[in-house]
CSV table of C-alpha atoms and ligand atoms in Angstrom, one decimal:
chain,number,residue,atom,x,y,z
A,819,UNK,CA,146.2,112.1,74.8
A,820,UNK,CA,147.0,111.0,71.3
A,821,UNK,CA,147.9,107.3,70.9
A,822,UNK,CA,150.8,106.5,68.6
A,823,UNK,CA,150.5,103.9,65.9
A,824,UNK,CA,152.5,101.6,68.2
A,825,UNK,CA,150.0,102.0,71.0
A,826,UNK,CA,147.1,101.1,68.7
A,827,UNK,CA,148.9,98.0,67.6
A,828,UNK,CA,149.7,97.0,71.2
A,829,UNK,CA,146.1,97.6,72.3
A,830,UNK,CA,144.7,95.6,69.3
A,831,UNK,CA,147.0,92.7,70.1
A,832,UNK,CA,146.0,92.7,73.8
A,833,UNK,CA,142.4,92.7,72.8
A,834,UNK,CA,142.8,89.8,70.4
A,835,UNK,CA,144.7,87.9,73.0
A,836,UNK,CA,142.0,88.5,75.6
A,837,UNK,CA,139.3,87.3,73.2
A,838,UNK,CA,141.4,84.2,72.3
A,839,UNK,CA,141.8,83.3,76.0
A,840,UNK,CA,138.1,83.8,76.7
A,841,UNK,CA,137.3,81.6,73.7
A,842,UNK,CA,139.7,78.9,74.8
A,843,UNK,CA,138.2,79.1,78.4
A,844,UNK,CA,134.7,78.6,77.0
A,845,UNK,CA,135.8,75.7,74.8
A,846,UNK,CA,137.5,74.0,77.8
A,847,UNK,CA,134.3,74.1,79.7
A,848,UNK,CA,132.1,73.1,76.7
A,849,UNK,CA,133.9,70.1,75.2
A,850,UNK,CA,130.8,69.1,73.3
A,851,UNK,CA,131.2,72.2,71.2
A,852,UNK,CA,135.0,71.9,70.9
A,853,UNK,CA,135.9,70.1,67.6
A,854,UNK,CA,139.4,69.4,69.0
A,855,UNK,CA,138.4,67.8,72.3
A,856,UNK,CA,138.5,64.0,72.4
A,857,UNK,CA,134.9,62.6,72.5
A,858,UNK,CA,133.7,61.6,75.9
A,859,UNK,CA,130.2,60.2,76.0
A,860,UNK,CA,129.6,61.6,79.5
A,861,UNK,CA,130.1,65.3,78.4
A,862,UNK,CA,126.9,67.2,77.6
A,863,UNK,CA,126.4,67.1,73.8
A,864,UNK,CA,127.3,70.3,71.8
A,865,UNK,CA,127.4,71.3,68.2
A,866,UNK,CA,130.6,69.3,67.5
A,867,UNK,CA,129.3,66.0,69.1
A,868,UNK,CA,127.3,64.7,66.1
A,869,UNK,CA,130.2,65.1,63.8
A,870,UNK,CA,132.5,63.1,66.2
A,871,UNK,CA,129.9,60.3,66.5
A,872,UNK,CA,129.6,60.2,62.7
A,873,UNK,CA,133.4,59.7,62.5
A,874,UNK,CA,133.1,56.5,64.6
A,875,UNK,CA,130.8,54.7,62.2
A,876,UNK,CA,133.8,53.6,60.0
A,877,UNK,CA,136.3,53.2,62.8
A,878,UNK,CA,135.4,50.5,65.3
A,879,UNK,CA,138.9,50.7,66.9
A,880,UNK,CA,138.5,54.4,67.6
A,881,UNK,CA,134.9,53.8,68.7
A,882,UNK,CA,136.0,51.3,71.4
A,883,UNK,CA,138.7,53.7,72.5
A,884,UNK,CA,135.9,56.3,73.0
A,885,UNK,CA,133.9,53.7,75.1
A,886,UNK,CA,137.0,53.0,77.2
A,887,UNK,CA,137.7,56.8,77.7
A,888,UNK,CA,134.1,57.3,78.7
A,889,UNK,CA,134.3,54.5,81.3
A,890,UNK,CA,131.5,52.6,79.6
A,891,UNK,CA,131.3,48.9,80.5
A,892,UNK,CA,131.3,46.8,77.3
A,893,UNK,CA,132.5,43.5,75.8
A,894,UNK,CA,134.0,43.1,72.4
A,895,UNK,CA,132.5,39.9,71.0
A,896,UNK,CA,133.8,37.5,68.3
A,897,UNK,CA,132.8,38.3,64.8
A,898,UNK,CA,129.8,36.4,63.5
A,899,UNK,CA,127.7,35.8,60.4
A,900,UNK,CA,128.7,36.0,56.7
A,901,UNK,CA,127.8,37.7,53.5
A,902,UNK,CA,125.3,40.6,53.8
A,903,UNK,CA,124.8,39.5,57.4
A,904,UNK,CA,128.4,39.5,58.5
A,905,UNK,CA,129.1,41.2,61.8
A,906,UNK,CA,132.8,41.9,62.1
A,907,UNK,CA,132.1,44.4,64.9
A,908,UNK,CA,129.9,43.0,67.7
A,909,UNK,CA,130.0,45.2,70.8
A,910,UNK,CA,127.8,44.6,73.9
A,911,UNK,CA,127.1,47.3,76.5
A,912,UNK,CA,127.3,45.1,79.7
A,913,UNK,CA,125.7,47.6,82.1
A,914,UNK,CA,123.3,49.5,79.9
A,915,UNK,CA,119.6,49.3,81.1
A,916,UNK,CA,118.4,47.6,77.9
A,917,UNK,CA,115.6,44.9,78.2
A,918,UNK,CA,114.6,42.2,77.6
A,919,UNK,CA,118.3,41.4,77.1
A,920,UNK,CA,121.4,43.4,76.0
A,921,UNK,CA,121.9,42.6,72.3
A,922,UNK,CA,125.3,42.9,70.6
A,923,UNK,CA,125.4,45.9,68.1
A,924,UNK,CA,128.1,47.7,66.2
A,925,UNK,CA,130.3,49.9,68.4
A,926,UNK,CA,128.8,53.0,66.8
A,927,UNK,CA,125.3,52.0,67.9
A,928,UNK,CA,126.6,51.3,71.4
A,929,UNK,CA,128.3,54.7,71.5
A,930,UNK,CA,125.1,56.4,70.2
A,931,UNK,CA,123.0,54.7,72.8
A,932,UNK,CA,125.3,55.8,75.6
A,933,UNK,CA,125.4,59.4,74.4
A,934,UNK,CA,121.6,59.4,74.0
A,935,UNK,CA,120.9,58.0,77.4
A,936,UNK,CA,123.4,60.4,79.2
A,937,UNK,CA,122.8,63.5,77.1
A,938,UNK,CA,119.0,63.3,76.3
A,939,UNK,CA,116.9,60.4,77.7
A,940,UNK,CA,117.9,60.7,81.4
A,941,UNK,CA,117.9,64.6,81.6
A,942,UNK,CA,114.5,64.7,79.7
A,943,UNK,CA,112.9,62.1,82.0
A,944,UNK,CA,114.0,64.0,85.1
A,945,UNK,CA,112.9,67.4,83.7
A,946,UNK,CA,109.6,66.3,82.2
A,947,UNK,CA,108.5,63.3,84.2
A,948,UNK,CA,110.2,63.9,87.5
A,949,UNK,CA,112.3,60.7,87.8
A,950,UNK,CA,115.1,58.9,85.9
A,951,UNK,CA,114.8,56.0,83.5
A,952,UNK,CA,115.2,52.5,84.9
A,953,UNK,CA,114.9,50.5,81.7
A,954,UNK,CA,114.8,50.9,78.0
A,955,UNK,CA,112.8,48.3,76.2
A,956,UNK,CA,113.9,47.3,72.7
A,957,UNK,CA,112.4,45.1,69.9
A,958,UNK,CA,115.7,43.8,68.6
A,959,UNK,CA,119.0,44.9,67.1
A,960,UNK,CA,120.4,42.1,64.8
A,961,UNK,CA,118.1,40.6,62.2
A,962,UNK,CA,119.4,39.1,59.0
A,963,UNK,CA,116.9,40.6,56.6
A,964,UNK,CA,116.3,43.2,53.9
A,965,UNK,CA,114.4,46.4,54.4
A,966,UNK,CA,110.9,45.8,55.7
A,967,UNK,CA,111.6,42.0,55.4
A,968,UNK,CA,111.1,42.1,51.6
A,969,UNK,CA,112.5,39.3,49.5
A,970,UNK,CA,114.7,41.6,47.4
A,971,UNK,CA,116.2,45.1,47.6
A,972,UNK,CA,118.6,46.7,50.0
A,973,UNK,CA,119.7,45.0,53.2
A,974,UNK,CA,118.5,46.5,56.5
A,975,UNK,CA,121.0,48.0,58.9
A,976,UNK,CA,119.7,45.4,61.3
A,977,UNK,CA,121.4,42.8,59.1
A,978,UNK,CA,124.8,43.9,60.4
A,979,UNK,CA,123.6,44.8,63.9
A,980,UNK,CA,124.0,48.4,63.0
A,981,UNK,CA,120.5,49.4,64.2
A,982,UNK,CA,118.2,49.0,67.2
A,983,UNK,CA,114.5,49.5,67.6
A,984,UNK,CA,113.4,51.1,70.9
A,985,UNK,CA,109.8,50.5,72.0
A,986,UNK,CA,109.4,51.9,75.5
A,987,UNK,CA,111.0,53.5,78.6
A,988,UNK,CA,110.3,52.3,82.1
A,989,UNK,CA,110.8,55.0,84.7
A,990,UNK,CA,112.4,54.6,88.1
A,991,UNK,CA,108.9,54.9,89.7
A,992,UNK,CA,107.5,52.0,87.5
A,993,UNK,CA,105.6,54.1,85.0
A,994,UNK,CA,106.0,53.0,81.4
A,995,UNK,CA,106.2,55.3,78.4
A,996,UNK,CA,105.7,53.6,75.1
A,997,UNK,CA,105.9,54.7,71.5
A,998,UNK,CA,102.7,52.9,70.7
A,999,UNK,CA,100.5,54.3,73.5
A,1000,UNK,CA,102.1,57.7,74.3
A,1001,UNK,CA,103.4,59.3,71.1
A,1002,UNK,CA,100.1,61.1,70.3
A,1003,UNK,CA,98.9,63.9,72.4
A,1004,UNK,CA,100.5,66.8,74.3
A,1005,UNK,CA,100.9,65.4,77.8
A,1006,UNK,CA,104.3,65.0,79.5
A,1007,UNK,CA,104.8,61.5,78.1
A,1008,UNK,CA,104.3,62.6,74.5
A,1009,UNK,CA,106.6,65.6,75.0
A,1010,UNK,CA,109.2,63.3,76.5
A,1011,UNK,CA,109.0,60.9,73.5
A,1012,UNK,CA,109.3,63.7,71.0
A,1013,UNK,CA,112.3,65.2,72.9
A,1014,UNK,CA,114.1,61.9,73.0
A,1015,UNK,CA,113.4,61.3,69.3
A,1016,UNK,CA,114.9,64.7,68.5
A,1017,UNK,CA,117.9,64.1,70.8
A,1018,UNK,CA,118.6,60.8,69.1
A,1019,UNK,CA,119.2,62.7,65.8
A,1020,UNK,CA,122.5,64.0,67.3
A,1021,UNK,CA,123.7,60.6,68.3
A,1022,UNK,CA,122.6,58.4,65.3
A,1023,UNK,CA,122.9,58.6,61.5
A,1024,UNK,CA,119.2,57.7,61.0
A,1025,UNK,CA,116.2,58.1,63.3
A,1026,UNK,CA,112.8,57.0,62.3
A,1027,UNK,CA,109.8,57.5,64.5
A,1028,UNK,CA,105.9,57.1,64.3
A,1029,UNK,CA,106.0,60.4,62.3
A,1030,UNK,CA,107.8,58.6,59.5
A,1031,UNK,CA,105.3,55.8,58.6
A,1032,UNK,CA,102.9,53.3,60.1
A,1033,UNK,CA,105.6,50.6,60.2
A,1034,UNK,CA,107.3,52.7,62.9
A,1035,UNK,CA,104.2,53.4,65.0
A,1036,UNK,CA,105.5,51.3,67.9
A,1037,UNK,CA,109.2,52.1,67.9
A,1038,UNK,CA,112.1,54.4,67.2
A,1039,UNK,CA,114.5,52.9,64.7
A,1040,UNK,CA,118.0,54.1,65.4
A,1041,UNK,CA,120.9,53.2,63.1
A,1042,UNK,CA,124.4,54.2,62.3
A,1043,UNK,CA,124.5,53.8,58.6
A,1044,UNK,CA,127.4,55.8,57.1
A,1045,UNK,CA,125.2,58.1,55.1
A,1046,UNK,CA,127.4,61.1,55.7
A,1047,UNK,CA,127.0,63.7,58.4
A,1048,UNK,CA,123.2,64.2,58.1
A,1049,UNK,CA,121.0,61.2,57.7
A,1050,UNK,CA,117.2,61.0,58.0
A,1051,UNK,CA,115.6,62.2,61.2
A,1052,UNK,CA,111.8,62.1,61.4
B,311,ZN,ZN1,114.7,49.1,62.9
């Protein structure tokens, strides 16, 4: 049987239609890789997630809408501070397992922490250490200071509450995994810490770990500086 030109056209159109439908079906079930899907921090991260998180850094209103859409418990606090340490955007995650207390941060940091816990920290703990994470210990978020506490030079992202330093994870069975004690080596705790460092790179603009320098030997520095799409991650 010979196909007419019309038959060829009809078959090609049907094939394209089938491919488009299959693609749409895949995107519907992988919202993290769908650039058009509204960001939900409970969805597994995909290749479009980091770009959507980056867009929240300059838009606290949209960021809070994302927290609400993701059913994240948070409080929008009054602005505080002035000059280089002004904090117009103070957002507190009211149910996040941060210790010793839950510090206010920018909304973008709050969104990054939520995505990181759901998409990386909790799954990595269950897979590599057999239980979930009960608490995340931090060393502080807001601190009105310049980089490395110097007397001059650029201000730290901590000065606007746009950063947080993470020191350790306490597992549901009471085990503690700390950057200071467990980063080196190849056991499950070290693999977990490297996995969560790498995962943070998709949720934050800048991630600095013990690999970066000695000043970070005991914590992961996570910040949401608007340095464009790809910040430092090491
Ligand atoms: Zn820091």
